[in-house]
Amino acid sequence: MIPHNKPTLDIEEEQAAQKVIRSGWLTQGREVENFEREFCHFLGLPDEHAVAVTSGTAALFMALWALKASKKRVAFPAYVCSSLRHAVAMAGGVEVLLDSSVNSPNLNLSQLEQERIDLAVIPHLYGLPLDLSSHKDLPIIEDCAQATGAKVSGKFVGLQGKIGIFSFYATKLMTSAGQGGMVVSNDRGLIDMIRDYREFDCRNDQKRRFNFQMTELQASIGLVQLRKLPDFLRRREEIFQSYNSILNMMDISKKDKLNLKPIRYRAVLRTNNPHQIINKLASKKIKAIIPIEEWELLGDKSFFPNAHNLTQTTVSLPIYPSLTDKNVDIIKQLI
Ligand SMILES: Cc1ncc(COP(=O)(O)O)c(C=O)c1O
C-alpha cells in the first residue's frame, strides 16, 4: 500500500519524546519555550514573537479573537479546509466567502476590494504562496497551515499580514506529535494578548481566557521536525519535479516564479478524469484523493464557479519525504 500522506518520524523524535517522559515534566515548559524561540529564528523574527498552541484551528481562533473579529465581516475562501469556518464562527465573525482564481487553488485577491470586508483569512493552499503586498490596508491573518517554508519576495510567509498561523497536524509539512499550531506576528502587542489568553491559571484579574497550551511532548517533537524541515522540503520538491516532468501539475504561474517560492505540500494533478485516475491507482493499492471534494465547498457551487471547477479537475498524488523514487515512478507510469 502506498498511502496518500504520511508523517516522517524516526529515532530522533523517539529520543526527544523519551527525554521529556523521563524528565517527568509534561505540561508547557522549557521545550515549548525553545520551540517558540526556534520558530522565531526560522522566520527571522525577534524572540517571543511566536506562541505555540494546540492546533492550527486554535491558532486561527486566537488570531481572530486578538483582531476582535466578533460581529465583523471576515472574508475567506469557499475552497478551503473547514477549519476556517469553525474558527470564524467561534470568534463570532460574520463569514464572507470568496471564490478561487481560475488556475490556482488560492483566492482571487481582487475580490478583497469589491466586497465590504473588515478582515480576511488568506491561506496559501497546497504550498503555493500569494503575494499580499498590495493589500496593506486590510487586516489579514495569513494562514500558512499548508505553506511552512514558502517564500514571497525572499521572505518566509507568515509575516505579510497582521498575524500568521501555522499547523503541525500529523500530515502537515512538519508535525508536533500529531497536533499543534503556532501564532506569529511582528506586532508584540498582539502576540502578548494571545500569549495571555492561552492559559488561565494563577491570574487574579477576572479576565476570561482559555486553555490552548501545547505540551512538552508535542514541542520536543516539533523542535526535531523544525530542524529537519529544510530536508523535508527539498525531498518534496524533488518528488514534485519528478511528477511535473511528465504530468500536468498545479503550480504558480510562470510570471510569478521570480517573486514566489512555493513548497510542495500537495502534488495536485489537473485532469478531466479524476475518478478514473484515482480508481486506476487504487487498483494497485496507491491512494490518491480529490483534495477538496464538491461537497466540501463551504458555499453553493453556483456562486463559486472557479472553486467548483477545481473540485472536478484535481487529483492529489502521494507526496511526502519517505516516498521512494521507485514508488514515484510507478505512480507516474500508471497515470
Ligand atoms: C489551510 C488550513 N488552515 C487551517 C487548518 C487547521 O489546522 P489544524 O488541523 O492544525 O487545526 C488546516 C488544516 O488542517 C488547513 O489546511
XYZ file of C-alpha atoms and ligand atoms in Angstrom:
351
model
C 0.000 0.000 0.000
C 1.303 3.486 -0.877
C -0.606 5.924 1.379
C -1.591 9.388 0.205
C 0.242 11.018 3.075
C 2.431 10.026 5.983
C 4.394 11.778 8.771
C 8.187 11.332 8.657
C 9.378 10.262 12.116
C 12.429 8.314 13.280
C 14.797 7.719 16.164
C 15.439 11.422 16.835
C 11.771 12.117 17.510
C 11.636 8.980 19.689
C 14.654 10.148 21.697
C 13.231 13.653 22.122
C 9.936 12.241 23.402
C 11.772 9.824 25.691
C 13.773 12.672 27.213
C 10.563 14.524 28.085
C 8.927 11.405 29.532
C 11.975 10.675 31.686
C 12.095 14.292 32.896
C 8.626 13.901 34.420
C 7.619 17.411 33.205
C 4.866 17.084 30.619
C 2.957 20.373 30.560
C 4.004 23.595 28.804
C 7.534 24.452 29.905
C 11.052 24.708 28.554
C 10.522 22.637 25.390
C 7.586 24.845 24.384
C 9.681 27.967 25.012
C 12.526 26.514 22.907
C 10.134 25.575 20.122
C 8.717 29.108 20.055
C 12.208 30.628 20.050
C 13.459 28.386 17.239
C 10.352 29.113 15.214
C 11.072 32.835 15.590
C 14.668 32.253 14.425
C 13.393 30.225 11.485
C 11.127 33.096 10.360
C 13.674 35.808 11.188
C 11.518 37.251 13.985
C 12.804 38.599 17.309
C 12.409 36.126 20.233
C 8.990 35.957 21.905
C 7.029 36.786 18.740
C 5.588 33.258 18.405
C 3.036 31.466 20.584
C 2.717 27.663 20.429
C -0.834 26.344 20.751
C -2.832 23.115 20.493
C -3.691 23.198 16.768
C -3.839 25.330 13.650
C -7.558 25.863 14.256
C -6.848 27.095 17.797
C -4.196 29.414 16.329
C -6.742 30.782 13.843
C -9.345 31.326 16.551
C -6.855 33.165 18.765
C -5.726 35.361 15.869
C -9.370 36.250 15.112
C -10.041 36.916 18.787
C -6.995 39.215 19.010
C -8.187 41.154 15.948
C -11.641 41.492 17.538
C -13.461 39.584 14.805
C -16.753 39.398 16.723
C -19.592 40.791 14.543
C -17.060 41.809 11.857
C -17.233 40.649 8.229
C -14.441 38.097 7.848
C -13.526 37.030 4.300
C -12.056 33.627 3.446
C -12.208 31.210 0.502
C -15.059 28.765 -0.148
C -12.375 26.340 -1.361
C -10.509 25.506 1.850
C -10.365 23.233 4.907
C -13.490 23.881 7.031
C -11.238 24.809 9.957
C -11.543 28.453 8.850
C -15.343 28.386 9.065
C -15.250 26.880 12.574
C -12.678 29.371 13.838
C -14.578 32.364 12.414
C -17.849 31.108 13.934
C -16.205 30.542 17.340
C -14.806 34.082 17.215
C -18.300 35.445 16.450
C -17.360 36.726 12.985
C -19.737 37.021 10.017
C -18.433 34.882 7.169
C -17.905 36.322 3.684
C -16.962 33.519 1.279
C -14.873 34.279 -1.804
C -14.050 32.353 -4.997
C -10.674 30.939 -6.055
C -8.655 32.132 -9.043
C -9.088 30.365 -12.378
C -5.906 28.323 -12.377
C -4.930 28.363 -8.733
C -6.425 26.946 -5.554
C -5.795 30.326 -3.931
C -8.151 33.272 -3.545
C -8.673 35.698 -6.352
C -7.404 38.703 -4.380
C -9.216 41.297 -6.493
C -12.401 40.316 -4.591
C -10.937 41.864 -1.451
C -11.563 45.280 -2.983
C -15.068 44.547 -4.234
C -16.599 43.192 -1.037
C -17.399 45.021 2.182
C -14.822 43.254 4.320
C -13.428 44.069 7.776
C -10.722 41.415 7.862
C -9.596 38.402 5.869
C -8.093 34.968 6.495
C -5.908 34.160 3.499
C -4.451 30.672 3.098
C -1.542 29.716 0.844
C -3.091 26.476 -0.362
C -1.056 23.400 -1.340
C 2.133 25.371 -0.518
C 1.594 27.898 -3.343
C 2.195 31.348 -1.823
C 0.237 34.535 -2.506
C 1.838 37.983 -2.559
C -0.260 40.151 -0.220
C 1.799 43.341 -0.577
C -0.945 45.259 -2.386
C -3.443 44.697 0.452
C -1.686 46.517 3.265
C -4.812 48.393 4.390
C -6.886 45.325 5.218
C -6.203 43.424 8.475
C -5.110 39.981 7.247
C -4.495 36.687 9.025
C -2.091 34.737 6.859
C -2.963 31.038 7.054
C 0.306 29.154 6.488
C -1.005 25.749 7.620
C -0.074 24.304 4.212
C 2.893 26.528 3.417
C 5.546 26.458 6.184
C 8.777 27.445 4.408
C 7.243 29.025 1.280
C 8.561 32.497 0.397
C 7.322 35.769 -1.121
C 9.983 38.232 -2.310
C 12.650 36.220 -0.472
C 10.814 36.213 2.887
C 9.033 33.318 4.566
C 5.242 33.510 4.530
C 3.572 34.298 7.862
C 4.557 37.934 8.286
C 2.798 39.635 5.383
C -0.390 40.315 7.357
C -1.107 41.317 10.954
C -0.872 37.724 12.215
C 0.341 34.441 10.725
C -0.749 30.969 11.770
C 0.784 27.512 11.209
C -0.450 23.943 11.709
C 1.614 20.968 12.854
C -1.079 18.361 12.292
C 0.298 14.831 11.631
C 0.334 15.103 7.837
C 1.369 18.743 7.502
C 4.895 19.760 6.411
C 6.170 19.102 9.927
C 4.337 17.798 12.991
C 4.391 18.290 16.751
C 3.215 14.782 17.711
C 0.051 14.785 15.619
C -1.500 18.110 16.611
C -0.181 21.608 17.226
C -0.077 25.134 15.904
C 1.822 28.417 16.096
C 0.713 32.057 16.032
C 3.292 34.650 14.895
C 3.282 38.403 14.459
C 5.592 41.361 14.082
C 3.239 43.173 16.466
C 4.405 42.445 20.019
C 1.159 43.833 21.487
C -0.972 41.293 19.601
C 1.375 38.433 20.483
C 1.326 39.366 24.185
C -2.515 39.384 24.134
C -2.543 35.936 22.515
C 0.033 34.524 24.947
C -2.001 35.861 27.854
C -5.220 34.283 26.507
C -3.627 30.803 26.152
C -3.867 29.896 29.853
C -5.936 30.951 32.846
C -4.196 29.528 35.930
C -2.885 31.840 38.657
C -4.437 35.082 37.338
C -6.465 37.253 39.676
C -7.867 39.830 37.229
C -11.202 38.089 36.398
C -10.494 38.231 32.641
C -11.924 35.350 30.547
C -9.292 33.108 28.976
C -8.998 29.513 27.739
C -6.581 26.573 27.697
C -4.738 26.304 24.363
C -1.398 25.131 25.755
C 0.943 22.859 23.812
C 2.550 20.008 25.785
C 6.285 19.396 26.234
C 5.966 16.148 24.272
C 4.452 17.993 21.301
C 7.083 20.739 21.430
C 10.012 18.303 21.737
C 8.931 16.531 18.548
C 8.126 19.847 16.846
C 11.691 21.031 17.563
C 13.236 17.982 15.892
C 10.900 18.324 12.912
C 11.651 22.035 12.534
C 15.370 21.237 12.231
C 14.577 18.630 9.585
C 12.182 20.894 7.676
C 14.704 22.069 5.020
C 15.470 18.414 4.143
C 11.770 17.552 4.116
C 11.061 20.454 1.752
C 13.965 19.508 -0.531
C 12.724 15.927 -0.884
C 9.161 17.120 -1.516
C 10.478 19.432 -4.256
C 12.339 16.521 -5.919
C 9.195 14.399 -5.936
C 7.094 17.284 -7.257
C 9.573 17.984 -10.076
C 9.625 14.298 -10.983
C 5.811 14.321 -11.368
C 5.971 17.697 -13.096
C 8.416 16.414 -15.737
C 5.618 14.446 -17.410
C 2.326 15.357 -15.725
C 0.155 18.476 -15.719
C 0.780 19.574 -12.108
C -0.779 22.620 -10.465
C 1.895 25.242 -9.745
C 2.365 29.004 -9.517
C 2.224 30.754 -12.886
C 5.443 31.317 -14.877
C 5.245 35.084 -14.399
C 5.206 34.644 -10.586
C 8.279 32.430 -10.476
C 10.725 35.292 -9.815
C 8.802 36.540 -6.798
C 7.157 33.455 -5.301
C 8.866 30.352 -3.935
C 6.353 27.556 -3.359
C 6.851 24.471 -1.221
C 5.192 21.187 -2.116
C 2.588 20.361 0.483
C 0.381 18.770 -2.156
C 1.164 17.405 -5.615
C -2.067 18.259 -7.421
C -2.656 16.970 -10.921
C -5.059 18.811 -13.268
C -7.200 16.341 -15.181
C -10.678 15.936 -16.631
C -10.847 12.359 -15.348
C -10.062 12.475 -11.633
C -12.100 9.391 -10.678
C -10.594 7.279 -13.445
C -7.076 8.099 -12.201
C -7.971 7.560 -8.541
C -9.513 4.144 -9.359
C -6.579 3.067 -11.504
C -4.106 3.916 -8.735
C -6.366 2.250 -6.130
C -6.307 -0.989 -8.146
C -2.520 -1.021 -7.496
C -3.013 -0.128 -3.821
C -1.959 3.501 -4.262
C -4.059 6.137 -2.511
C -4.810 9.373 -4.373
C -7.664 11.715 -3.458
C -9.668 14.683 -4.660
C -8.069 17.299 -2.396
C -11.323 19.185 -1.798
C -14.499 17.415 -2.927
C -17.562 19.224 -4.262
C -19.467 18.534 -1.010
C -16.617 20.103 0.992
C -17.017 23.526 -0.677
C -18.128 25.958 2.018
C -20.748 27.648 -0.209
C -23.179 26.852 -3.019
C -21.198 25.826 -6.111
C -23.119 28.214 -8.356
C -21.628 31.198 -6.500
C -18.061 29.873 -6.663
C -17.516 28.637 -10.234
C -13.702 28.555 -10.087
C -13.701 26.678 -6.786
C -16.302 24.260 -8.142
C -14.218 23.671 -11.257
C -11.238 22.756 -9.039
C -13.311 20.078 -7.290
C -13.977 18.481 -10.716
C -10.472 18.677 -12.199
C -7.931 17.831 -9.493
C -6.275 14.741 -8.048
C -3.828 14.893 -5.153
C -0.980 12.376 -5.583
C 1.187 10.933 -2.784
C 3.997 13.313 -1.756
C 5.962 13.018 1.498
C 9.675 12.782 2.324
C 9.768 8.970 2.774
C 8.138 8.256 -0.616
C 10.775 6.457 -2.728
C 11.820 7.300 -6.305
C 10.680 3.818 -7.296
C 7.158 4.486 -5.999
C 7.077 7.900 -7.702
C 7.983 6.173 -10.985
C 5.254 3.548 -10.516
C 2.686 6.307 -9.949
C 3.862 8.280 -12.996
C 3.669 5.208 -15.225
C 0.113 4.447 -14.126
C -1.258 7.914 -14.986
C -5.491 25.881 5.267
C -5.695 25.297 6.629
N -5.884 26.118 7.671
C -6.045 25.642 8.918
C -6.040 24.288 9.193
C -6.252 23.807 10.569
O -5.147 23.187 11.149
P -5.300 22.077 12.269
O -5.684 20.791 11.616
O -3.942 22.011 12.902
O -6.332 22.535 13.253
C -5.840 23.409 8.123
C -5.853 22.006 8.311
O -5.964 21.083 8.548
C -5.660 23.908 6.813
O -5.465 23.093 5.766
